Coordinates of C-alpha atoms in Angstrom, one line a residue:
Chain A
M1 CA -22.0 -26.3 -23.2
Q2 CA -19.0 -27.5 -21.3
E3 CA -20.1 -28.9 -18.6
L4 CA -19.9 -28.8 -14.5
E5 CA -18.2 -32.1 -15.4
Q6 CA -15.4 -31.6 -17.6
I7 CA -13.7 -29.0 -15.0
R8 CA -14.2 -30.9 -12.3
K9 CA -10.4 -33.3 -13.1
P10 CA -8.2 -30.5 -14.6
L11 CA -9.2 -27.9 -11.7
V12 CA -7.4 -31.3 -9.0
D13 CA -4.0 -31.2 -11.0
Q14 CA -4.0 -28.1 -11.3
P15 CA -1.2 -25.4 -9.8
T16 CA -2.5 -23.0 -6.8
G17 CA 0.7 -21.7 -5.5
T18 CA 0.1 -18.0 -5.5
L19 CA -3.2 -18.5 -3.5
P20 CA -2.7 -17.0 -0.1
D21 CA -2.0 -20.3 1.8
A22 CA -5.7 -19.7 3.9
S23 CA -7.3 -20.8 0.6
K24 CA -5.0 -24.1 0.3
K25 CA -6.2 -24.9 4.0
K26 CA -9.9 -23.4 4.1
E27 CA -12.5 -24.9 1.7
I28 CA -14.1 -22.1 -0.5
P29 CA -16.5 -19.9 1.6
V30 CA -19.9 -21.9 -0.5
R31 CA -23.9 -21.3 0.9
P32 CA -24.8 -24.6 0.5
D33 CA -28.4 -25.2 0.6
P34 CA -31.2 -26.7 -1.3
D35 CA -32.9 -22.5 -2.7
V36 CA -29.1 -20.6 -3.7
E37 CA -26.1 -21.9 -3.8
A38 CA -23.4 -19.7 -3.9
A39 CA -18.9 -19.8 -3.7
I40 CA -16.0 -17.1 -4.6
G41 CA -13.7 -17.7 -5.9
M42 CA -10.6 -16.3 -6.9
S43 CA -6.6 -15.9 -7.8
R44 CA -3.5 -14.0 -7.0
K45 CA -1.6 -15.3 -10.0
W46 CA 0.0 -12.7 -12.9
D47 CA -0.9 -14.1 -15.4
A48 CA -3.8 -12.9 -16.9
R49 CA -4.8 -16.1 -18.8
E50 CA -3.9 -18.1 -15.5
A51 CA -5.9 -15.9 -12.9
G52 CA -9.1 -16.2 -15.6
R53 CA -9.0 -19.6 -15.3
E54 CA -8.5 -19.6 -11.0
V55 CA -11.3 -17.3 -10.6
A56 CA -13.9 -18.8 -12.3
E57 CA -12.5 -22.4 -10.8
T58 CA -11.9 -21.9 -8.0
A59 CA -15.7 -20.2 -7.6
I60 CA -17.4 -22.9 -9.8
K61 CA -15.8 -26.3 -8.0
K62 CA -18.1 -25.6 -5.3
L63 CA -20.8 -25.2 -7.3
T64 CA -23.4 -28.7 -7.8
R65 CA -24.3 -26.9 -10.4
P66 CA -24.0 -25.0 -13.1
P67 CA -24.3 -20.9 -12.6
D68 CA -26.3 -18.8 -13.7
F69 CA -24.9 -16.0 -13.0
F70 CA -20.5 -15.1 -11.9
V71 CA -19.7 -11.8 -11.3
L72 CA -15.9 -10.7 -12.4
F73 CA -13.4 -8.4 -10.4
S74 CA -10.2 -7.7 -11.1
T75 CA -7.4 -5.7 -10.4
I76 CA -6.2 -3.1 -13.2
H77 CA -2.9 -4.7 -13.3
Y78 CA -4.2 -7.9 -16.1
E79 CA -3.9 -5.2 -18.0
K80 CA 0.9 -5.0 -18.5
Y81 CA -0.2 -9.0 -17.5
G82 CA -1.2 -10.5 -21.1
G83 CA -4.4 -7.4 -20.4
F84 CA -8.2 -8.1 -20.2
Q85 CA -8.9 -10.0 -23.3
E86 CA -7.2 -12.8 -22.1
L87 CA -8.2 -12.4 -18.7
L88 CA -11.7 -13.4 -19.5
N89 CA -10.5 -16.2 -21.7
G90 CA -8.9 -17.6 -19.4
V91 CA -13.2 -17.3 -16.7
W92 CA -13.9 -18.9 -20.3
D93 CA -12.3 -21.5 -20.4
V94 CA -13.4 -23.0 -17.5
L95 CA -16.4 -22.0 -17.0
P96 CA -19.5 -22.9 -18.6
K97 CA -20.5 -21.7 -22.2
G98 CA -23.0 -18.7 -21.8
T99 CA -23.6 -18.2 -17.8
P100 CA -24.7 -14.2 -17.6
L101 CA -21.0 -12.3 -16.7
I102 CA -19.9 -8.9 -15.6
G103 CA -17.6 -7.8 -14.1
G104 CA -15.1 -4.9 -14.3
T105 CA -12.0 -3.2 -12.8
V106 CA -12.0 -1.9 -9.0
S107 CA -8.9 -1.0 -6.9
G108 CA -8.7 -3.6 -4.4
F109 CA -11.1 -6.2 -3.2
T110 CA -12.3 -8.0 0.5
N111 CA -14.5 -11.2 0.3
N112 CA -14.2 -14.4 2.7
Y113 CA -10.4 -14.9 2.1
G114 CA -9.1 -12.1 2.9
C115 CA -8.1 -7.8 2.0
Y116 CA -6.0 -7.3 -2.0
T117 CA -5.2 -4.7 -4.0
R118 CA -4.0 -6.1 -6.5
G119 CA -5.8 -9.7 -8.6
T120 CA -9.4 -11.1 -9.0
T121 CA -12.0 -12.2 -7.3
A122 CA -15.3 -13.5 -8.3
L123 CA -18.8 -14.3 -7.2
A124 CA -21.0 -17.3 -9.1
V125 CA -24.0 -18.1 -7.7
S126 CA -26.9 -20.5 -8.0
S127 CA -30.9 -21.0 -8.3
E128 CA -33.2 -22.4 -9.2
D129 CA -35.6 -19.4 -8.0
M130 CA -34.0 -17.4 -9.9
D131 CA -33.9 -16.1 -12.9
V132 CA -31.4 -14.0 -14.9
A133 CA -30.1 -11.6 -17.9
I134 CA -27.8 -9.2 -18.6
G135 CA -26.9 -5.9 -20.3
Y136 CA -25.2 -3.8 -21.6
G137 CA -24.6 0.6 -22.9
K138 CA -21.9 1.9 -24.1
N139 CA -20.4 5.5 -24.6
T140 CA -21.5 6.5 -21.1
K141 CA -19.6 9.4 -21.2
R142 CA -21.4 10.9 -24.4
N143 CA -24.3 10.6 -24.4
P144 CA -25.3 8.4 -20.8
K145 CA -29.0 8.0 -21.5
H146 CA -28.6 6.8 -24.0
A147 CA -26.9 4.2 -23.3
A148 CA -28.9 3.3 -19.8
Q149 CA -32.1 2.8 -21.9
Q150 CA -29.6 0.3 -23.9
C151 CA -28.6 -1.5 -20.6
A152 CA -32.2 -1.3 -18.6
Q153 CA -33.6 -2.3 -22.2
M154 CA -32.2 -5.9 -23.2
I155 CA -33.1 -6.6 -18.9
K156 CA -36.1 -5.6 -19.3
E157 CA -36.7 -7.2 -22.5
K158 CA -34.8 -11.0 -21.3
L159 CA -37.0 -11.0 -18.2
K160 CA -39.8 -9.7 -19.5
D161 CA -41.7 -13.7 -18.7
S162 CA -40.0 -13.6 -15.7
T163 CA -43.1 -14.4 -12.1
Y164 CA -40.8 -13.7 -9.5
E165 CA -41.6 -11.3 -7.6
N166 CA -38.2 -9.5 -5.3
K167 CA -36.3 -7.6 -8.3
F168 CA -32.4 -6.3 -8.4
L169 CA -29.7 -4.9 -10.3
L170 CA -26.8 -4.5 -10.0
N171 CA -24.7 -1.3 -12.0
L172 CA -21.4 -1.2 -12.9
I173 CA -20.1 1.8 -14.5
S174 CA -17.2 3.3 -16.2
A175 CA -16.3 5.6 -13.8
S176 CA -14.6 9.7 -14.2
I177 CA -11.2 9.7 -16.0
M178 CA -8.2 12.0 -15.7
P179 CA -8.2 14.3 -19.2
N180 CA -5.0 14.4 -20.0
I181 CA -4.4 18.7 -20.5
P182 CA -1.5 19.7 -22.8
T183 CA 1.0 21.6 -20.6
I184 CA -1.2 20.3 -17.4
G185 CA -0.7 16.8 -17.6
R186 CA -2.9 14.9 -14.6
R187 CA -2.6 17.2 -12.4
K188 CA -5.6 18.0 -9.8
I189 CA -4.6 21.2 -9.1
V190 CA -3.8 24.5 -11.0
R191 CA -3.9 27.1 -9.5
S192 CA -2.3 29.0 -12.4
G193 CA -0.5 29.5 -15.7
M194 CA -3.3 29.0 -17.5
S195 CA -7.0 30.7 -18.2
T196 CA -9.6 28.5 -15.8
K197 CA -11.9 29.6 -19.3
L198 CA -9.9 27.4 -21.8
L199 CA -9.1 25.0 -19.0
L200 CA -12.4 24.1 -18.4
N201 CA -13.0 24.5 -22.8
L202 CA -10.5 21.4 -22.5
F203 CA -12.0 19.7 -20.3
G204 CA -15.0 19.8 -21.6
F205 CA -13.5 18.5 -25.6
S206 CA -11.9 16.1 -23.2
Q207 CA -15.6 15.1 -22.5
Y208 CA -17.5 14.6 -25.4
F209 CA -14.9 14.0 -28.1
F210 CA -12.3 11.7 -25.7
Q211 CA -15.3 10.6 -23.1
K212 CA -11.7 11.3 -20.8
G213 CA -14.0 13.3 -18.1
Y214 CA -16.7 12.9 -16.2
G215 CA -18.1 9.5 -15.2
R216 CA -22.1 10.7 -15.5
D217 CA -22.8 8.0 -13.9
D218 CA -26.2 9.5 -12.2
E219 CA -27.0 10.2 -15.7
V220 CA -26.4 6.6 -16.1
L221 CA -28.5 5.5 -12.8
E222 CA -31.2 7.8 -13.2
E223 CA -31.5 6.2 -16.3
L224 CA -32.0 3.0 -15.8
I225 CA -34.3 3.9 -12.2
R226 CA -36.6 6.1 -15.1
Y227 CA -37.2 2.4 -16.4
L228 CA -37.1 -0.9 -14.4
P229 CA -38.6 2.1 -10.9
E230 CA -39.4 -0.7 -9.3
Y231 CA -36.0 -2.4 -8.7
R232 CA -33.2 -2.8 -6.0
M233 CA -30.3 -2.0 -7.7
L234 CA -26.6 -1.7 -5.9
G235 CA -24.1 0.6 -7.8
G236 CA -20.0 1.3 -9.0
G237 CA -17.6 3.2 -10.5
T238 CA -15.5 0.9 -12.1
I239 CA -12.3 3.0 -11.6
D240 CA -8.5 1.2 -12.0
D241 CA -5.6 1.9 -9.2
G242 CA -6.6 5.8 -8.2
A243 CA -4.3 7.5 -11.2
A244 CA -8.2 7.7 -12.2
L245 CA -6.4 7.1 -16.6
R246 CA -8.4 4.1 -17.6
N247 CA -11.1 1.1 -16.2
Y248 CA -13.0 -1.2 -17.7
Q249 CA -16.2 -3.6 -17.7
F250 CA -16.7 -7.4 -19.0
F251 CA -19.4 -8.1 -20.6
N252 CA -19.7 -12.2 -21.4
K253 CA -16.4 -12.2 -23.6
D254 CA -15.5 -8.8 -24.2
V255 CA -14.2 -6.0 -22.4
F256 CA -15.5 -2.7 -22.7
T257 CA -14.4 1.1 -22.2
N258 CA -17.4 4.0 -21.4
S259 CA -19.9 1.6 -20.6
V260 CA -22.1 0.3 -18.6
V261 CA -22.8 -3.6 -18.1
S262 CA -25.2 -4.8 -15.9
L263 CA -27.0 -7.9 -14.2
G264 CA -31.3 -8.0 -13.6
I265 CA -31.8 -9.9 -11.7
K266 CA -35.4 -11.6 -10.8
T267 CA -35.7 -14.1 -8.1
N268 CA -37.9 -16.2 -4.9
H269 CA -34.5 -14.8 -2.7
R270 CA -35.1 -12.2 -0.6
L271 CA -33.0 -8.7 -0.6
D272 CA -32.2 -6.0 0.4
V273 CA -29.6 -3.0 -1.3
K274 CA -28.8 -0.1 2.2
T275 CA -26.0 3.1 1.9
T276 CA -24.3 4.3 5.1
H277 CA -21.2 6.7 5.9
N278 CA -21.3 7.4 9.2
M279 CA -20.0 11.2 8.0
K280 CA -20.1 14.7 10.9
K281 CA -20.5 17.1 10.4
T282 CA -18.4 20.1 10.8
G283 CA -20.4 22.8 11.2
I284 CA -18.9 24.7 8.8
E285 CA -22.0 25.6 5.9
F286 CA -21.8 27.6 2.8
N287 CA -24.3 28.3 0.2
I288 CA -23.1 27.1 -3.8
T289 CA -23.8 30.0 -5.8
K290 CA -22.4 29.5 -9.3
T291 CA -21.9 26.4 -11.3
S292 CA -21.8 25.3 -14.8
N293 CA -24.1 24.3 -16.6
D294 CA -24.5 20.4 -16.0
G295 CA -23.7 21.5 -12.1
R296 CA -20.3 18.9 -11.9
I297 CA -17.6 22.1 -11.8
I298 CA -18.3 25.3 -9.1
H299 CA -17.3 28.1 -9.2
E300 CA -19.2 30.6 -6.9
I301 CA -19.5 29.8 -3.0
N302 CA -20.8 32.0 -0.4
G303 CA -21.5 34.1 -3.8
K304 CA -16.6 33.7 -3.3
P305 CA -15.0 32.0 -5.5
A306 CA -14.6 28.7 -4.3
F307 CA -11.3 28.4 -3.7
S308 CA -10.1 31.3 -1.5
E309 CA -13.7 30.9 0.5
F310 CA -12.9 27.7 0.8
I311 CA -10.0 28.0 3.2
R312 CA -11.0 30.5 4.8
L313 CA -14.4 28.4 6.1
L314 CA -11.6 26.2 6.9
G315 CA -8.9 27.6 8.0
W316 CA -6.2 26.5 6.3
P317 CA -3.5 28.4 4.5
S318 CA -4.2 28.2 0.9
D319 CA -0.9 26.4 -0.2
F320 CA -2.8 23.6 2.1
L321 CA -4.7 22.4 -1.0
N322 CA -1.9 20.5 -2.8
E323 CA -0.4 17.4 -5.1
K324 CA 2.1 15.9 -1.8
N325 CA -1.7 15.7 1.3
W326 CA -4.4 15.2 -1.9
F327 CA -6.1 12.3 0.1
K328 CA -5.6 13.7 3.4
T329 CA -7.7 16.5 3.0
N330 CA -9.5 16.0 0.1
Y331 CA -10.8 13.2 1.6
F332 CA -10.5 14.2 5.5
F333 CA -12.8 16.9 4.7
P334 CA -15.6 16.1 2.2
L335 CA -18.6 18.8 0.6
G336 CA -21.8 17.4 1.9
F337 CA -25.3 17.4 0.1
R338 CA -28.1 16.9 0.2
V339 CA -29.4 14.0 -2.1
N340 CA -33.2 14.8 -1.6
K341 CA -34.1 18.5 0.0
E342 CA -36.5 17.1 1.8
F343 CA -33.7 15.6 4.5
E344 CA -31.7 16.5 7.0
E345 CA -29.5 13.8 5.9
F346 CA -25.8 15.4 4.3
S347 CA -23.8 13.4 2.3
P348 CA -19.6 13.4 1.5
R349 CA -19.0 14.5 -2.4
L350 CA -15.5 14.6 -3.2
L351 CA -13.9 17.7 -5.1
G352 CA -11.9 15.1 -8.1
G353 CA -9.7 18.6 -9.1
I354 CA -8.5 22.5 -8.5
F355 CA -8.6 24.4 -12.0
G356 CA -8.5 27.9 -10.7
E357 CA -11.0 29.0 -8.3
S358 CA -13.6 25.7 -9.7
F359 CA -13.8 22.9 -7.6
I360 CA -14.5 19.9 -10.3
T361 CA -17.0 17.2 -8.5
I362 CA -17.9 14.0 -9.7
I363 CA -21.1 14.3 -8.9
R364 CA -23.8 17.5 -9.2
S365 CA -24.4 19.6 -7.0
K366 CA -28.0 20.7 -7.1
D367 CA -29.2 21.8 -3.8
P368 CA -27.3 25.4 -3.2
K369 CA -27.0 23.8 0.9
T370 CA -23.3 22.8 1.1
V371 CA -21.5 21.6 4.2
I372 CA -18.1 20.6 5.0
L373 CA -18.2 17.5 6.1
T374 CA -15.5 14.8 8.0
I375 CA -14.9 11.4 9.5
D376 CA -12.2 8.9 11.6
G377 CA -11.2 5.9 11.5
R378 CA -13.1 4.6 14.2
S379 CA -16.7 6.2 12.1
L380 CA -14.9 4.7 9.0
L381 CA -16.2 0.8 10.7
K382 CA -18.7 2.0 11.8
A383 CA -20.6 2.5 9.0
I384 CA -20.5 -1.3 8.2
D385 CA -22.7 -1.7 11.5
D386 CA -24.6 0.4 11.2
N387 CA -25.4 -0.6 7.5
L388 CA -25.0 -4.6 8.2
N389 CA -27.1 -4.6 11.5
T390 CA -30.1 -3.9 9.8
F391 CA -30.2 -6.2 7.4
P392 CA -31.9 -9.7 8.9
E393 CA -29.2 -12.7 10.1
N394 CA -27.9 -16.2 8.2
P395 CA -27.5 -14.2 4.4
A396 CA -27.4 -16.1 1.1
F397 CA -24.7 -13.7 -0.2
G398 CA -23.2 -10.7 -1.0
L399 CA -22.0 -8.0 -2.9
I400 CA -20.4 -4.8 -1.7
A401 CA -20.5 -1.4 -3.6
S402 CA -16.8 0.2 -1.0
C403 CA -16.4 3.5 -1.6
T404 CA -12.2 3.2 -2.9
T405 CA -11.6 6.5 -1.2
R406 CA -12.7 4.4 2.7
L407 CA -9.5 1.7 1.6
E408 CA -7.1 3.9 0.4
T409 CA -7.7 5.7 4.1
M410 CA -7.3 2.6 5.7
G411 CA -5.5 0.1 3.6
D412 CA -3.5 -2.6 6.3
K413 CA -6.6 -1.7 9.0
T414 CA -9.0 -3.1 5.9
Y415 CA -8.1 -5.8 7.9
R416 CA -10.5 -4.9 10.9
S417 CA -12.9 -2.9 8.8
R418 CA -13.9 -7.2 7.0
D419 CA -13.6 -8.6 10.6
H420 CA -17.0 -5.8 10.4
I421 CA -18.1 -7.8 7.4
L422 CA -17.1 -11.5 9.1
Q423 CA -19.8 -10.4 12.0
Y424 CA -22.6 -10.0 9.6
F425 CA -21.7 -13.3 6.7
G426 CA -19.5 -15.5 8.6
E427 CA -19.5 -18.3 5.9
S428 CA -21.6 -17.2 3.5
P429 CA -20.0 -15.7 0.7
F430 CA -19.3 -12.4 -0.3
I431 CA -17.0 -9.9 -2.5
E432 CA -16.3 -6.5 -0.7
F433 CA -15.5 -4.2 -4.1
Y434 CA -13.6 -1.1 -3.8
V435 CA -14.8 1.4 -6.2
G436 CA -15.5 5.3 -6.9
G437 CA -18.7 6.4 -6.8
E438 CA -21.4 4.3 -5.9
S439 CA -25.0 4.0 -5.2
T440 CA -28.1 2.4 -3.6
Y441 CA -30.8 2.7 -5.0
S442 CA -34.5 1.3 -3.5
P443 CA -37.9 2.2 -5.1
N444 CA -39.7 3.1 -0.8
K445 CA -35.3 4.9 -0.3
G446 CA -34.9 6.5 -3.6
L447 CA -31.6 6.2 -5.1
T448 CA -28.1 8.1 -3.6
F449 CA -25.1 8.2 -5.1
V450 CA -22.4 9.8 -3.8
N451 CA -18.3 9.1 -2.3
M452 CA -16.8 7.3 0.6
S453 CA -19.8 5.2 1.5
F454 CA -21.0 0.9 1.9
N455 CA -23.0 0.3 0.1
T456 CA -24.7 -3.9 0.3
A457 CA -27.2 -6.0 -1.3
V458 CA -27.4 -8.9 0.3
F459 CA -29.9 -11.6 -0.8
W460 CA -31.6 -14.4 1.7
N461 CA -33.1 -17.7 1.7
K462 CA -36.6 -17.5 0.5
N463 CA -37.9 -18.8 4.5
Chain B
M1 CA 17.8 -16.9 -3.4
K2 CA 15.5 -18.5 -6.0
D3 CA 14.3 -21.4 -4.0
D4 CA 13.5 -19.3 -1.3
P5 CA 9.8 -19.2 -0.4
I6 CA 10.6 -15.8 1.6
A7 CA 12.0 -14.6 -1.7
R8 CA 8.7 -15.4 -3.3
V9 CA 7.1 -13.1 -1.6
L10 CA 9.3 -10.0 -2.2
D11 CA 9.7 -11.2 -5.8
D12 CA 5.5 -10.5 -5.2
L13 CA 6.1 -7.4 -3.9
L14 CA 8.3 -5.8 -6.1
K15 CA 6.7 -6.6 -9.4
L16 CA 4.2 -3.8 -7.9
D17 CA 4.5 -0.4 -9.7
D18 CA 5.6 2.0 -7.1
I19 CA 8.1 -0.8 -5.3
L20 CA 11.1 0.3 -5.7
A21 CA 12.9 -2.3 -3.8
C22 CA 11.7 -4.0 -1.1
M23 CA 13.1 -6.6 1.4
V24 CA 13.6 -8.6 5.5
A25 CA 15.9 -6.9 7.3
R26 CA 16.8 -6.0 10.6
R27 CA 19.4 -3.3 11.9
N28 CA 23.3 -4.0 9.8
M29 CA 21.5 -6.9 8.1
I30 CA 19.3 -7.5 4.8
S31 CA 18.5 -11.1 6.1
V32 CA 15.9 -11.4 2.8
M33 CA 16.6 -9.3 -0.2
P34 CA 14.2 -10.5 -3.9
S35 CA 15.2 -12.7 -6.6
G36 CA 15.7 -10.9 -9.4
E37 CA 16.8 -8.4 -10.5
G38 CA 17.0 -7.0 -7.4
F39 CA 16.0 -3.0 -6.2
K40 CA 14.4 -1.2 -9.4
P41 CA 16.8 1.3 -10.8
E42 CA 15.2 4.7 -9.5
V43 CA 15.8 4.1 -5.9
N44 CA 20.2 4.2 -7.1
N45 CA 20.5 7.3 -6.0
I46 CA 19.6 7.6 -2.8
W47 CA 19.7 4.5 -1.2
D48 CA 22.7 5.2 0.9
S49 CA 21.5 7.9 2.5
I50 CA 18.3 5.7 2.6
H51 CA 20.2 2.4 4.6
R52 CA 21.6 4.8 7.1
A53 CA 17.9 5.5 7.8
M54 CA 16.2 2.2 8.2
D55 CA 19.6 1.1 10.4
S56 CA 18.7 4.0 12.7
V57 CA 14.5 3.3 12.6
F58 CA 15.5 -0.3 13.5
G59 CA 16.9 0.7 16.7
V60 CA 13.8 2.4 17.4
I61 CA 11.9 -0.9 16.1
G62 CA 14.1 -3.6 17.9
E63 CA 13.3 -1.2 21.7
Y64 CA 9.5 -1.4 20.6
S65 CA 9.0 -4.1 19.2
Q66 CA 8.5 -6.3 22.3
I67 CA 5.7 -3.8 23.3
G68 CA 2.8 -3.8 20.5
L69 CA 5.2 -1.7 17.5
G70 CA 3.5 -2.8 14.8
E71 CA 4.4 -0.4 11.1
M72 CA 7.3 2.8 11.2
E73 CA 7.8 5.5 8.5
F74 CA 10.3 8.0 7.2
R75 CA 9.9 10.3 3.9
L76 CA 13.5 10.9 2.5
Q77 CA 12.7 13.1 -0.1
D78 CA 11.8 11.9 -2.2
H79 CA 10.7 8.2 -1.4
E80 CA 8.5 6.9 1.5
V81 CA 10.1 4.4 3.2
L82 CA 8.1 1.4 5.2
F83 CA 8.3 -0.5 7.9
Y84 CA 6.5 -4.2 8.7
V85 CA 7.6 -5.8 12.1
F86 CA 7.0 -8.5 12.3
P87 CA 5.9 -8.4 16.1
D88 CA 8.7 -9.6 19.0
T89 CA 11.2 -9.3 16.9
E90 CA 13.6 -6.5 15.4
S91 CA 13.2 -8.0 12.1
A92 CA 10.6 -5.8 10.4
L93 CA 9.8 -6.2 6.0
V94 CA 10.6 -2.8 4.3
A95 CA 9.8 -1.4 1.1
I96 CA 10.8 2.4 -0.5
V97 CA 8.0 3.7 -1.9
P98 CA 7.7 7.1 -3.8
A99 CA 6.6 9.4 -1.4
L100 CA 2.8 10.1 -4.2
A101 CA 2.0 6.9 -3.7
N102 CA -0.5 5.4 -2.9
K103 CA 0.4 4.6 0.3
G104 CA -3.1 3.1 0.9
L105 CA -2.8 0.6 -1.2
L106 CA 0.2 -0.6 -0.9
E107 CA -0.4 -0.9 2.4
V108 CA -2.9 -3.8 1.9
E109 CA -0.2 -5.5 -0.5
M110 CA 2.6 -4.9 2.5
E111 CA 0.4 -6.6 5.0
N112 CA -0.4 -9.4 3.0
A113 CA 3.4 -10.0 2.0
R114 CA 4.1 -9.9 6.6
R115 CA 1.6 -12.7 6.3
E116 CA 2.3 -14.7 4.5
I117 CA 5.5 -14.5 6.2
L118 CA 5.6 -14.8 9.1
K119 CA 3.2 -18.1 7.9
I120 CA 6.5 -19.1 6.2
M121 CA 8.6 -17.9 8.9
N122 CA 6.2 -19.7 11.9
P123 CA 3.2 -22.2 10.1
E124 CA 2.5 -22.9 13.1
V125 CA 1.2 -18.7 13.4
K126 CA -2.3 -17.8 12.6
T127 CA -1.9 -14.8 10.9
E128 CA -6.0 -14.1 11.3

């Protein structure tokens, strides 16, 4: 077993040239505490192996004991600069053997150092009052229930003897991937040229045989909850840089695709999860009247072809939704649906594409009542305050699954969003990782799986 | 040029797929370019037009940077040009990107590059 003492020496010699200057001057964020130690690692190096080493070194060098788990996030760039296996090899050059590791690709991340859409970051945590297990399940797009069952069983089995009362599960699930349909390519909007029925058939074929299609994250989550209902959960869909062409999950020394990887924790430390989005209703409402069997394709609204009725309700010309302004229109006017029919709160759901008159969505429709939501920059920031202000002060560490649309919408103003997060976390380690399709679950609040939201898991010390 | 720390920041930016060209520039002058092979070939056909348009934009930057002009951008044919102004100067970090690029993600790294260059230009400046 590689001991921490053994790896300390190279840390001094290791060049940190690609780390931001701030991190050279600043101490690595760490939460020294008799109960729990947490630290954030980061690398901006281009070479995958070197970046892997650096992210592990910077994360664990301030811990006084080996980490109990290691959560790794990376942007997609390392695919071209050595590959993700090399990134993990670099991490394992440094990380003590046997440390439970999960992670995945994200479009970007914010942490105690700054905001980045290129690089890798990690959270390492060590605690004497924490039992940890990791699990995985493959083929989430083909058989999400089976994948979730396998993953949940691994967690359950490994933690069965733990007596700690507070339970947490971090779930990273391969998000939707745009299928490459012949003659259509990967366009988001296909209004003519091929019959909608044929297109949708090809989409279904791609989903099953190539696992390029919907993430089916919600089905994975529902099954995880069925097996582990007493856990609080935070989840996110692993993605690339917005193209939705590929994404990867990390599990110990392996790189997976189309999989779920989970980190299960039982602990004495207090913890909680929360989702906020701060979307506002536009006042435009409609009923979804015809969908595909799985509820992910909306064919008709108000009894009329979906696309035509949608733009009529919004008062948009028919060519207004196009590839060029897709982000500006789609992201600012998501569909609002009720997560729970008993509540009037409407949560955002993005359109994934338009085939003919039909809308492709990532989250299933279970309730016909829909409103069109909207948001502005200030409201995006307020969602952070609304979320974090509900928690007690002085967190030990936190993980935040934030929708990539928030990052893509705010752009360089993401630094303002980080300022709001820092108001709560201060020097306590945190990572906000940007994903596609994010969720929280708690036994008392149920599952919230939405788009365009801000989702937190915060841990405190025992007392 | 290879030892210029600002050029190294530009080298990092240019490695991103959708950054077709980047530079530190002011009106009628490109101050620093990446140290490697220069711009990506996609820019060659449109560079003369973009260069002329950039000079006009730098006129505006020169006039308003003192009162807080932070960023500017314009779209020309299938390209967008982003200007990240160095506060209180007539210079800016400039990048040419495809019009359909995921601009939000690029903006984050543009902002990081601006902060790094500011630190190099003035180590005493606190950018956070």
